[in-house]
């Protein structure tokens, strides 16, 4: 598809800022950039859509556009919906001119999901003309598009797709949860399907379940980590299908990806509204109760707070993973990043039974995702069930639980509020003088050593525990050689009598540090 055709769509209201002489460029994919440097996900020739979060200064604009030029993208679409200060800044326009990257302004009234949807539909129509039996394909494809237009969501679209493919279909999240489907799937089957999807070298992939073949296809419109993607399951082996059926299954997966994009955009808007409330709850002062309506909560609503962190993963992965873990709650769960931490709040409905099994379900989902995290480490902390009026205590409990999870040597760890009760919560309930005594007894020798030698053992210990005992990351954060770090941690071990390779000793040290 040519850029000129995209600009000709009056309903989108797009405007060229740079590159009017380059509108004959072609593109076959739309990519929504959520990273400062998205090159790892680009193959060349994409229409890249981006808000202004990555280019507030001339230096940031230069770096971002240089990365896009290096990836040989077709054009950059600049969204202004989140920009309160006005249109696309001049330094971005100048950067695009220098690097010869066409720049298209996306008006505040048009979402990225709308552009992606239009492009996908147009590209599918172009591909249809090249499919053997194009007329038969187009008739079926129009029925899928009509299902999208009805606004019934994934379930309506999937039902239409299953009818046109004449095969049962399901949409699953990477954790194995059923987003929509033709019927129930056992936990063991869902686990197998998710594991095969996460480990697949390429898709589509054929998997045998209960001695029957099913085909797995990716159903995510934009490039993202596979652990937060959806996938389509179609009964049967795609290698046995004719060309029309194969193309139709692929287009169904693409349309489901568009529905996912719409959902992601709604969640992003929810996160914008939730951030101030969660920031207030994560702090130590301020009236949270009066802000609960921003989260669609009343003071007496039962809620659970969850916090997640990912070490060694891409930016935003913790929020995306936590969103997947809380997805069964739908709009009753909100996830937002607050000053470097990721929190989620789920409103529990006694009638759906999700609250009683929340931690169990999260642990099951995390165990499935473990296989695809690679070198990244996921830590999750969940609070106990409380009234929304006590949201601050729930958020703090989730934070402490997550911090304890970060101390675990495992690649994925989930710690619940009840798990913390015997340590941090119990310690918080005792008088201040006893907490000070505990800190002095555990850390006293280290504090005295720092005072006498003007050393940084306490700071070193704090960073070491924050990085879950990673020597390389801690040395980098402290700007010291690994041998220097090993010496410092060795001194801490000698002075405290604690072995930092043991989880219980790490917890004691963490709790003592948390009392200052």
Short mmCIF file of C-alpha atoms in Angstrom, two decimals:
data_model
loop_
_atom_site.label_atom_id
_atom_site.label_comp_id
_atom_site.label_asym_id
_atom_site.label_seq_id
_atom_site.Cartn_x
_atom_site.Cartn_y
_atom_site.Cartn_z
CA UNK A 1 0.00 0.00 0.00
CA UNK A 2 1.33 3.47 -0.86
CA UNK A 3 1.50 6.37 1.57
CA UNK A 4 -0.45 8.46 -0.94
CA UNK A 5 -3.42 6.08 -0.65
CA UNK A 6 -3.34 6.39 3.15
CA UNK A 7 -3.27 10.20 2.94
CA UNK A 8 -6.18 10.13 0.49
CA UNK A 9 -8.48 8.61 3.15
CA UNK A 10 -10.35 11.76 4.19
CA UNK A 11 -11.95 10.07 7.20
CA UNK A 12 -8.52 9.76 8.84
CA UNK A 13 -7.63 13.42 8.49
CA UNK A 14 -3.88 12.77 8.18
CA UNK A 15 -1.52 15.60 7.22
CA UNK A 16 1.98 15.42 5.73
CA UNK A 17 4.56 17.47 7.60
CA UNK A 18 7.70 16.11 5.93
CA UNK A 19 8.19 14.16 2.68
CA UNK A 20 5.50 15.27 0.28
CA UNK A 21 7.79 14.08 -2.50
CA UNK A 22 8.05 10.57 -1.00
CA UNK A 23 4.39 9.56 -0.87
CA UNK A 24 4.95 6.82 -3.44
CA UNK A 25 6.67 4.75 -0.72
CA UNK A 26 4.96 1.44 -0.05
CA UNK A 27 4.32 -0.29 3.28
CA UNK A 28 2.74 -3.59 4.28
CA UNK A 29 2.69 -3.30 8.05
CA UNK A 30 1.71 -0.80 10.76
CA UNK A 31 3.83 -0.81 13.89
CA UNK A 32 2.97 1.09 17.08
CA UNK A 33 6.25 2.12 18.73
CA UNK A 34 6.27 1.88 22.53
CA UNK A 35 10.07 1.93 22.90
CA UNK A 36 12.67 4.66 22.55
CA UNK A 37 14.51 2.44 20.08
CA UNK A 38 12.16 -0.04 18.36
CA UNK A 39 14.65 -1.32 15.77
CA UNK A 40 14.67 -4.86 17.15
CA UNK A 41 11.02 -5.20 16.06
CA UNK A 42 11.34 -3.55 12.64
CA UNK A 43 12.15 -5.30 9.40
CA UNK A 44 11.94 -2.27 7.08
CA UNK A 45 9.11 -0.66 5.17
CA UNK A 46 6.75 -0.18 8.13
CA UNK A 47 4.45 2.72 8.87
CA UNK A 48 5.48 3.49 12.46
CA UNK A 49 2.92 5.15 14.74
CA UNK A 50 4.13 6.87 17.88
CA UNK A 51 2.92 9.31 20.50
CA UNK A 52 5.24 11.98 21.81
CA UNK A 53 6.45 10.21 24.93
CA UNK A 54 9.87 9.38 23.43
CA UNK A 55 10.77 12.76 21.94
CA UNK A 56 10.31 15.67 24.29
CA UNK A 57 13.70 17.25 23.52
CA UNK A 58 15.70 17.80 20.30
CA UNK A 59 18.17 15.12 21.41
CA UNK A 60 15.39 12.58 21.96
CA UNK A 61 13.83 13.41 18.59
CA UNK A 62 17.17 13.00 16.86
CA UNK A 63 17.84 9.61 18.45
CA UNK A 64 14.32 8.30 17.75
CA UNK A 65 14.23 9.37 14.09
CA UNK A 66 17.81 8.16 13.51
CA UNK A 67 16.74 4.71 14.73
CA UNK A 68 13.75 4.70 12.36
CA UNK A 69 15.91 5.81 9.43
CA UNK A 70 18.42 3.07 10.22
CA UNK A 71 15.56 0.53 10.14
CA UNK A 72 14.44 1.92 6.76
CA UNK A 73 10.82 2.53 7.76
CA UNK A 74 8.35 3.90 5.21
CA UNK A 75 7.10 6.76 7.38
CA UNK A 76 6.42 7.98 10.91
CA UNK A 77 2.88 8.80 12.04
CA UNK A 78 2.99 11.25 14.95
CA UNK A 79 0.03 11.05 17.32
CA UNK A 80 -1.01 14.19 19.17
CA UNK A 81 -3.81 12.79 21.35
CA UNK A 82 -1.66 12.76 24.51
CA UNK A 83 0.18 16.01 23.79
CA UNK A 84 -1.29 18.85 25.82
CA UNK A 85 1.26 21.41 24.64
CA UNK A 86 0.15 21.49 21.02
CA UNK A 87 1.11 19.95 17.66
CA UNK A 88 4.21 18.01 16.64
CA UNK A 89 7.26 19.96 17.90
CA UNK A 90 9.55 21.59 15.37
CA UNK A 91 12.60 19.62 16.53
CA UNK A 92 10.84 16.40 15.48
CA UNK A 93 9.98 17.93 12.09
CA UNK A 94 13.60 18.98 11.58
CA UNK A 95 14.93 15.55 12.62
CA UNK A 96 12.66 13.88 10.04
CA UNK A 97 13.89 16.27 7.35
CA UNK A 98 17.53 15.55 8.18
CA UNK A 99 17.00 11.78 8.02
CA UNK A 100 14.52 11.89 5.13
CA UNK A 101 11.80 10.08 7.05
CA UNK A 102 8.29 11.10 5.90
CA UNK A 103 6.36 12.55 8.84
CA UNK A 104 2.55 12.36 9.02
CA UNK A 105 0.54 14.10 11.73
CA UNK A 106 -2.29 12.03 13.23
CA UNK A 107 -5.08 14.28 14.60
CA UNK A 108 -6.32 14.01 18.18
CA UNK A 109 -9.64 12.64 16.93
CA UNK A 110 -8.10 9.55 15.32
CA UNK A 111 -6.68 6.65 17.32
CA UNK A 112 -3.80 4.45 16.24
CA UNK A 113 -6.18 1.47 16.40
CA UNK A 114 -8.42 3.13 13.79
CA UNK A 115 -5.49 3.64 11.42
CA UNK A 116 -4.27 0.07 11.94
CA UNK A 117 -7.75 -1.29 11.28
CA UNK A 118 -8.15 0.63 8.06
CA UNK A 119 -4.72 -0.37 6.79
CA UNK A 120 -5.24 -4.05 7.63
CA UNK A 121 -8.56 -4.08 5.78
CA UNK A 122 -7.06 -2.40 2.72
CA UNK A 123 -4.04 -4.69 2.66
CA UNK A 124 -6.25 -7.74 3.03
CA UNK A 125 -8.31 -6.63 0.04
CA UNK A 126 -5.10 -6.24 -2.00
CA UNK A 127 -3.89 -9.69 -0.96
CA UNK A 128 -7.27 -11.20 -1.76
CA UNK A 129 -6.85 -10.29 -5.40
CA UNK A 130 -3.79 -12.54 -5.53
CA UNK A 131 -5.42 -15.55 -3.82
CA UNK A 132 -6.59 -18.41 -6.06
CA UNK A 133 -10.35 -18.37 -5.80
CA UNK A 134 -10.32 -14.70 -4.85
CA UNK A 135 -14.08 -14.30 -5.22
CA UNK A 136 -14.82 -17.06 -2.74
CA UNK A 137 -12.23 -15.62 -0.33
CA UNK A 138 -13.62 -12.09 -0.56
CA UNK A 139 -17.17 -13.25 0.19
CA UNK A 140 -16.01 -14.98 3.37
CA UNK A 141 -13.67 -12.17 4.33
CA UNK A 142 -16.46 -9.58 4.02
CA UNK A 143 -18.47 -11.59 6.55
CA UNK A 144 -15.57 -11.35 9.01
CA UNK A 145 -15.27 -7.62 8.43
CA UNK A 146 -19.03 -7.28 8.99
CA UNK A 147 -18.62 -9.06 12.33
CA UNK A 148 -15.95 -6.52 13.28
CA UNK A 149 -18.23 -3.66 12.24
CA UNK A 150 -21.02 -4.98 14.45
CA UNK A 151 -18.88 -4.15 17.46
CA UNK A 152 -19.52 -7.46 19.20
CA UNK A 153 -15.86 -7.87 20.11
CA UNK A 154 -13.67 -10.95 19.93
CA UNK A 155 -16.46 -13.45 20.67
CA UNK A 156 -18.63 -12.28 17.76
CA UNK A 157 -15.69 -12.20 15.38
CA UNK A 158 -14.49 -15.63 16.45
CA UNK A 159 -17.95 -17.14 15.98
CA UNK A 160 -18.07 -15.72 12.46
CA UNK A 161 -14.57 -17.02 11.75
CA UNK A 162 -15.39 -20.50 13.02
CA UNK A 163 -18.46 -20.59 10.79
CA UNK A 164 -16.50 -19.55 7.69
CA UNK A 165 -13.66 -21.98 8.46
CA UNK A 166 -16.13 -24.71 9.42
CA UNK A 167 -13.95 -25.53 12.43
CA UNK A 168 -14.02 -24.87 16.19
CA UNK A 169 -11.78 -21.93 17.15
CA UNK A 170 -10.43 -20.41 20.34
CA UNK A 171 -8.45 -17.31 21.27
CA UNK A 172 -6.04 -17.76 24.16
CA UNK A 173 -3.71 -15.47 26.04
CA UNK A 174 -0.09 -16.50 26.37
CA UNK A 175 -0.74 -17.52 29.98
CA UNK A 176 -3.27 -20.10 28.78
CA UNK A 177 -6.46 -18.22 29.69
CA UNK A 178 -9.36 -18.47 27.25
CA UNK A 179 -10.26 -15.06 25.78
CA UNK A 180 -13.05 -16.51 23.63
CA UNK A 181 -13.85 -19.91 22.23
CA UNK A 182 -16.18 -22.57 20.96
CA UNK A 183 -16.29 -24.46 24.25
CA UNK A 184 -14.40 -25.23 27.44
CA UNK A 185 -10.77 -26.34 27.38
CA UNK A 186 -9.24 -28.17 30.31
CA UNK A 187 -6.44 -26.51 32.25
CA UNK A 188 -3.98 -29.15 31.02
CA UNK A 189 -4.90 -28.57 27.36
CA UNK A 190 -4.69 -24.80 27.76
CA UNK A 191 -1.29 -25.20 29.39
CA UNK A 192 0.00 -27.36 26.55
CA UNK A 193 -1.28 -24.97 23.89
CA UNK A 194 0.24 -21.93 25.61
CA UNK A 195 3.56 -23.68 26.13
CA UNK A 196 3.75 -24.73 22.45
CA UNK A 197 2.83 -21.20 21.35
CA UNK A 198 5.49 -19.63 23.56
CA UNK A 199 8.18 -22.05 22.40
CA UNK A 200 7.28 -22.12 18.69
CA UNK A 201 10.13 -21.16 16.36
CA UNK A 202 7.59 -19.98 13.79
CA UNK A 203 3.86 -19.70 13.34
CA UNK A 204 1.47 -21.13 12.15
CA UNK A 205 2.33 -24.27 14.09
CA UNK A 206 0.52 -27.61 14.25
CA UNK A 207 0.04 -29.15 17.70
CA UNK A 208 -1.64 -32.44 18.55
CA UNK A 209 -4.12 -32.29 21.43
CA UNK A 210 -5.98 -35.40 22.51
CA UNK A 211 -4.62 -37.05 19.36
CA UNK A 212 -6.17 -34.36 17.12
CA UNK A 213 -4.25 -31.66 15.21
CA UNK A 214 -4.89 -27.98 15.86
CA UNK A 215 -3.19 -24.98 14.26
CA UNK A 216 -1.79 -22.08 16.29
CA UNK A 217 -1.58 -18.60 14.72
CA UNK A 218 -0.38 -15.33 16.25
CA UNK A 219 -3.26 -12.91 16.89
CA UNK A 220 -1.45 -9.73 17.89
CA UNK A 221 -1.58 -6.74 15.57
CA UNK A 222 1.67 -5.14 16.67
CA UNK A 223 5.07 -6.58 17.45
CA UNK A 224 5.38 -7.33 21.16
CA UNK A 225 6.91 -9.85 23.50
CA UNK A 226 5.24 -13.19 22.92
CA UNK A 227 4.49 -13.61 26.65
CA UNK A 228 1.84 -10.87 26.40
CA UNK A 229 0.37 -11.90 23.02
CA UNK A 230 -2.86 -13.59 22.06
CA UNK A 231 -2.99 -16.57 19.73
CA UNK A 232 -5.68 -18.21 17.62
CA UNK A 233 -6.34 -21.95 17.82
CA UNK A 234 -8.14 -23.54 14.87
CA UNK A 235 -9.13 -27.17 14.83
CA UNK A 236 -7.26 -29.03 12.07
CA UNK A 237 -3.89 -29.00 10.31
CA UNK A 238 -3.39 -25.88 8.16
CA UNK A 239 -1.12 -27.89 5.84
CA UNK A 240 -4.18 -29.85 4.71
CA UNK A 241 -6.25 -26.72 3.93
CA UNK A 242 -6.71 -25.15 0.54
CA UNK A 243 -5.30 -21.66 -0.14
CA UNK A 244 -8.60 -19.88 0.56
CA UNK A 245 -8.97 -21.45 3.98
CA UNK A 246 -5.33 -20.75 4.91
CA UNK A 247 -5.66 -17.11 3.89
CA UNK A 248 -8.96 -16.77 5.72
CA UNK A 249 -7.47 -18.18 8.94
CA UNK A 250 -4.60 -15.71 8.67
CA UNK A 251 -6.95 -12.79 8.14
CA UNK A 252 -9.09 -13.92 11.08
CA UNK A 253 -6.00 -13.87 13.28
CA UNK A 254 -5.17 -10.38 12.02
CA UNK A 255 -8.68 -9.07 12.73
CA UNK A 256 -8.53 -10.57 16.22
CA UNK A 257 -5.27 -8.68 16.63
CA UNK A 258 -7.12 -5.47 15.80
CA UNK A 259 -9.70 -6.24 18.48
CA UNK A 260 -6.79 -6.72 20.89
CA UNK A 261 -5.41 -3.32 19.85
CA UNK A 262 -8.74 -1.69 20.66
CA UNK A 263 -8.71 -3.33 24.06
CA UNK A 264 -5.12 -2.22 24.67
CA UNK A 265 -6.03 1.35 23.81
CA UNK A 266 -8.91 1.32 26.28
CA UNK A 267 -6.63 -0.08 28.95
CA UNK A 268 -4.08 2.63 28.20
CA UNK A 269 -6.73 5.30 28.76
CA UNK A 270 -7.79 3.56 31.99
CA UNK A 271 -4.16 3.58 33.12
CA UNK A 272 -3.91 7.33 32.49
CA UNK A 273 -6.92 7.88 34.75
CA UNK A 274 -5.66 5.43 37.39
CA UNK A 275 -2.09 6.69 37.66
CA UNK A 276 -2.79 9.69 39.96
CA UNK A 277 -4.85 7.54 42.34
CA UNK A 278 -2.27 4.77 42.49
CA UNK A 279 0.52 7.33 42.91
CA UNK A 280 -1.39 8.71 45.90
CA UNK A 281 -1.95 5.22 47.31
CA UNK A 282 1.72 4.27 46.83
CA UNK A 283 2.77 7.30 48.87
CA UNK A 284 2.44 7.85 52.60
CA UNK A 285 0.11 10.86 52.71
CA UNK A 286 -3.01 12.16 51.03
CA UNK A 287 -6.68 11.21 51.03
CA UNK A 288 -7.14 8.17 48.80
CA UNK A 289 -10.79 7.54 49.65
CA UNK A 290 -12.05 10.66 47.89
CA UNK A 291 -10.24 9.57 44.72
CA UNK A 292 -11.72 6.06 44.56
CA UNK A 293 -14.42 7.01 41.99
CA UNK A 294 -11.58 7.54 39.47
CA UNK A 295 -11.08 3.76 39.68
CA UNK A 296 -14.84 3.12 39.62
CA UNK A 297 -14.60 2.03 43.26
CA UNK A 298 -16.69 2.67 46.36
CA UNK A 299 -15.13 2.61 49.82
CA UNK A 300 -16.73 -0.72 50.70
CA UNK A 301 -15.77 -2.58 47.52
CA UNK A 302 -13.45 -5.56 48.11
CA UNK A 303 -10.18 -5.09 46.23
CA UNK A 304 -6.81 -6.73 45.83
CA UNK A 305 -3.63 -4.85 44.89
CA UNK A 306 -0.89 -6.53 42.86
CA UNK A 307 2.59 -5.29 41.99
CA UNK A 308 5.03 -6.72 39.43
CA UNK A 309 8.60 -6.10 38.33
CA UNK A 310 10.71 -7.54 35.53
CA UNK A 311 14.49 -7.52 35.68
CA UNK A 312 16.28 -7.91 32.37
CA UNK A 313 13.19 -7.33 30.23
CA UNK A 314 12.12 -4.57 27.86
CA UNK A 315 10.50 -1.36 29.18
CA UNK A 316 6.80 -1.76 29.81
CA UNK A 317 6.97 -5.55 30.03
CA UNK A 318 6.03 -5.60 33.73
CA UNK A 319 2.85 -3.60 33.04
CA UNK A 320 1.97 -5.78 30.05
CA UNK A 321 2.47 -8.97 32.05
CA UNK A 322 0.46 -7.70 35.01
CA UNK A 323 -2.32 -6.70 32.61
CA UNK A 324 -2.35 -10.27 31.28
CA UNK A 325 -2.42 -11.71 34.81
CA UNK A 326 -5.40 -9.53 35.78
CA UNK A 327 -7.20 -9.85 32.44
CA UNK A 328 -9.89 -12.24 33.82
CA UNK A 329 -11.26 -9.24 35.77
CA UNK A 330 -11.82 -7.22 32.59
CA UNK A 331 -12.54 -3.52 33.22
CA UNK A 332 -12.69 -4.26 36.97
CA UNK A 333 -8.87 -4.35 36.96
CA UNK A 334 -6.60 -1.40 36.25
CA UNK A 335 -2.82 -1.44 35.79
CA UNK A 336 -0.54 1.59 35.82
CA UNK A 337 3.13 2.45 36.19
CA UNK A 338 3.90 4.79 39.08
CA UNK A 339 7.39 6.28 39.38
CA UNK A 340 9.18 3.16 38.21
CA UNK A 341 6.86 0.66 39.93
CA UNK A 342 3.97 -1.25 38.38
CA UNK A 343 0.71 -1.69 40.30
CA UNK A 344 -2.66 -3.17 39.55
CA UNK A 345 -5.93 -3.03 41.44
CA UNK A 346 -8.73 -5.55 40.90
CA UNK A 347 -12.26 -5.09 42.20
CA UNK A 348 -13.45 -8.46 43.45
CA UNK A 349 -17.02 -9.53 42.84
CA UNK A 350 -18.11 -12.17 45.38
CA UNK A 351 -20.34 -13.78 42.75
CA UNK A 352 -17.55 -14.68 40.28
CA UNK A 353 -15.28 -16.49 42.72
CA UNK A 354 -12.14 -14.94 41.23
CA UNK A 355 -11.01 -13.31 44.47
CA UNK A 356 -10.63 -16.53 46.42
CA UNK A 357 -8.35 -18.06 43.78
CA UNK A 358 -6.54 -14.91 42.62
CA UNK A 359 -3.08 -15.80 43.90
CA UNK A 360 -3.47 -19.44 42.85
CA UNK A 361 -4.50 -18.35 39.34
CA UNK A 362 -1.61 -15.88 39.11
CA UNK A 363 0.88 -18.55 40.15
CA UNK A 364 -0.52 -20.96 37.55
CA UNK A 365 -0.31 -18.31 34.82
CA UNK A 366 3.22 -17.31 35.80
CA UNK A 367 4.36 -20.92 35.70
CA UNK A 368 3.18 -21.13 32.07
CA UNK A 369 4.90 -17.87 31.08
CA UNK A 370 8.17 -18.92 32.71
CA UNK A 371 9.34 -20.86 29.64
CA UNK A 372 9.36 -17.74 27.44
CA UNK A 373 10.93 -15.18 29.77
CA UNK A 374 14.47 -16.07 28.78
CA UNK A 375 16.95 -14.25 31.01
CA UNK A 376 14.27 -11.91 32.40
CA UNK A 377 13.07 -12.40 35.99
CA UNK A 378 9.46 -11.79 37.01
CA UNK A 379 8.48 -10.95 40.59
CA UNK A 380 4.83 -10.53 41.62
CA UNK A 381 3.40 -9.47 44.96
CA UNK A 382 -0.30 -9.58 45.83
CA UNK A 383 -2.08 -8.08 48.82
CA UNK A 384 -4.78 -9.70 50.85
CA UNK A 385 -8.42 -8.80 50.16
CA UNK A 386 -9.38 -5.46 51.75
CA UNK A 387 -12.06 -2.80 51.44
CA UNK A 388 -11.22 -0.12 48.88
CA UNK A 389 -11.09 2.41 51.72
CA UNK A 390 -7.87 0.65 52.73
CA UNK A 391 -6.36 0.82 49.24
CA UNK A 392 -3.15 2.43 50.50
CA UNK A 393 -2.44 -0.47 52.87
CA UNK A 394 -3.18 -2.95 50.06
CA UNK A 395 -0.80 -1.21 47.64
CA UNK A 396 1.96 -1.07 50.27
CA UNK A 397 1.42 -4.73 51.12
CA UNK A 398 1.64 -5.67 47.43
CA UNK A 399 4.85 -3.63 47.11
CA UNK A 400 6.46 -5.36 50.10
CA UNK A 401 5.35 -8.77 48.83
CA UNK A 402 6.89 -7.98 45.42
CA UNK A 403 10.14 -6.89 47.04
CA UNK A 404 10.30 -10.19 48.90
CA UNK A 405 9.62 -12.00 45.63
CA UNK A 406 12.55 -10.11 44.08
CA UNK A 407 14.82 -11.63 46.74
CA UNK A 408 13.94 -15.15 45.62
CA UNK A 409 16.54 -16.97 43.50
CA UNK A 410 13.88 -18.25 41.08
CA UNK A 411 13.19 -16.82 37.63
CA UNK A 412 9.50 -16.31 38.47
CA UNK A 413 8.19 -15.81 41.99
CA UNK A 414 4.78 -14.85 43.36
CA UNK A 415 4.47 -13.77 47.01
CA UNK A 416 1.06 -13.17 48.58
CA UNK A 417 0.20 -10.88 51.46
CA UNK A 418 -0.37 -13.88 53.70
CA UNK A 419 3.19 -15.00 52.92
CA UNK A 420 4.51 -11.67 54.16
CA UNK A 421 2.41 -11.56 57.30
CA UNK A 422 4.88 -13.49 59.43
CA UNK A 423 7.70 -11.11 58.51
CA UNK A 424 7.11 -7.59 57.29
CA UNK A 425 3.50 -7.12 58.42
CA UNK A 426 4.23 -8.53 61.86
CA UNK A 427 7.28 -6.30 62.16
CA UNK A 428 5.23 -3.25 61.13
CA UNK A 429 2.75 -4.00 63.91
CA UNK A 430 5.30 -3.97 66.76
CA UNK A 431 6.32 -0.79 68.62
CA UNK A 432 8.83 1.53 66.99
CA UNK A 433 11.50 0.94 69.62
CA UNK A 434 11.41 -2.81 68.95
CA UNK A 435 11.71 -2.23 65.19
CA UNK A 436 14.71 0.01 65.83
CA UNK A 437 16.18 -2.73 68.00
CA UNK A 438 15.74 -5.28 65.21
CA UNK A 439 17.46 -2.97 62.72
CA UNK A 440 20.31 -2.31 65.11
CA UNK A 441 20.78 -6.00 65.89
CA UNK A 442 20.88 -7.00 62.21
CA UNK A 443 22.57 -3.99 60.60
CA UNK A 444 24.30 -2.34 63.56
CA UNK A 445 27.81 -3.63 62.76
CA UNK A 446 27.47 -2.54 59.13
CA UNK A 447 26.22 0.93 60.08
CA UNK A 448 29.12 1.34 62.51
CA UNK A 449 31.61 0.17 59.88
CA UNK A 450 30.26 2.69 57.36
CA UNK A 451 30.48 5.49 59.91
CA UNK A 452 34.05 4.62 60.90
CA UNK A 453 35.42 4.01 57.40
CA UNK A 454 33.17 6.27 55.29
CA UNK A 455 32.34 3.22 53.21
CA UNK A 456 29.11 2.36 51.40
CA UNK A 457 28.29 -1.12 52.62
CA UNK A 458 24.65 -0.33 53.45
CA UNK A 459 24.06 1.29 50.04
CA UNK A 460 25.81 -1.61 48.35
CA UNK A 461 23.64 -4.11 50.24
CA UNK A 462 20.46 -2.25 49.31
CA UNK A 463 21.30 -2.22 45.60
CA UNK A 464 22.44 -5.86 45.71
CA UNK A 465 19.13 -6.99 47.22
CA UNK A 466 17.16 -4.77 44.85
CA UNK A 467 18.88 -6.57 41.95
CA UNK A 468 18.10 -10.01 43.43
CA UNK A 469 21.77 -10.76 44.00
CA UNK A 470 22.91 -10.03 40.45
CA UNK A 471 26.64 -9.27 40.63
CA UNK A 472 26.84 -7.83 37.12
CA UNK A 473 23.81 -5.53 37.43
CA UNK A 474 24.76 -4.33 40.91
CA UNK A 475 28.34 -3.58 39.89
CA UNK A 476 27.03 -1.62 36.91
CA UNK A 477 24.54 0.34 39.05
CA UNK A 478 27.24 1.21 41.59
CA UNK A 479 29.91 1.87 38.93
CA UNK A 480 32.39 -0.46 40.63
CA UNK A 481 34.33 -3.56 39.54
CA UNK A 482 32.71 -6.90 40.33
CA UNK A 483 35.70 -7.79 42.54
CA UNK A 484 35.07 -4.63 44.58
CA UNK A 485 31.43 -5.60 44.92
CA UNK A 486 32.34 -9.12 46.06
CA UNK A 487 34.64 -7.66 48.69
CA UNK A 488 31.90 -5.35 50.01
CA UNK A 489 29.26 -8.10 50.17
CA UNK A 490 31.80 -10.34 51.85
CA UNK A 491 32.34 -7.69 54.53
CA UNK A 492 28.56 -7.42 55.03
CA UNK A 493 28.36 -11.19 55.49
CA UNK A 494 31.20 -11.12 58.02
CA UNK A 495 29.75 -8.21 59.99
CA UNK A 496 26.16 -9.50 60.08
CA UNK A 497 26.75 -13.24 60.22
CA UNK A 498 24.27 -13.64 57.36
CA UNK A 499 24.84 -15.67 54.20
CA UNK A 500 23.44 -13.65 51.30
CA UNK A 501 23.09 -16.75 49.16
CA UNK A 502 20.35 -17.98 51.54
CA UNK A 503 16.82 -16.67 51.08
CA UNK A 504 15.95 -16.40 54.84
CA UNK A 505 19.08 -14.34 55.49
CA UNK A 506 18.30 -12.06 52.56
CA UNK A 507 14.80 -11.51 54.00
CA UNK A 508 16.23 -10.53 57.40
CA UNK A 509 18.55 -8.01 55.80
CA UNK A 510 15.81 -6.65 53.57
CA UNK A 511 13.45 -6.20 56.52
CA UNK A 512 16.14 -4.44 58.52
CA UNK A 513 16.85 -2.07 55.63
CA UNK A 514 13.14 -1.36 55.30
CA UNK A 515 12.99 0.10 58.82
CA UNK A 516 14.95 3.27 58.01
#
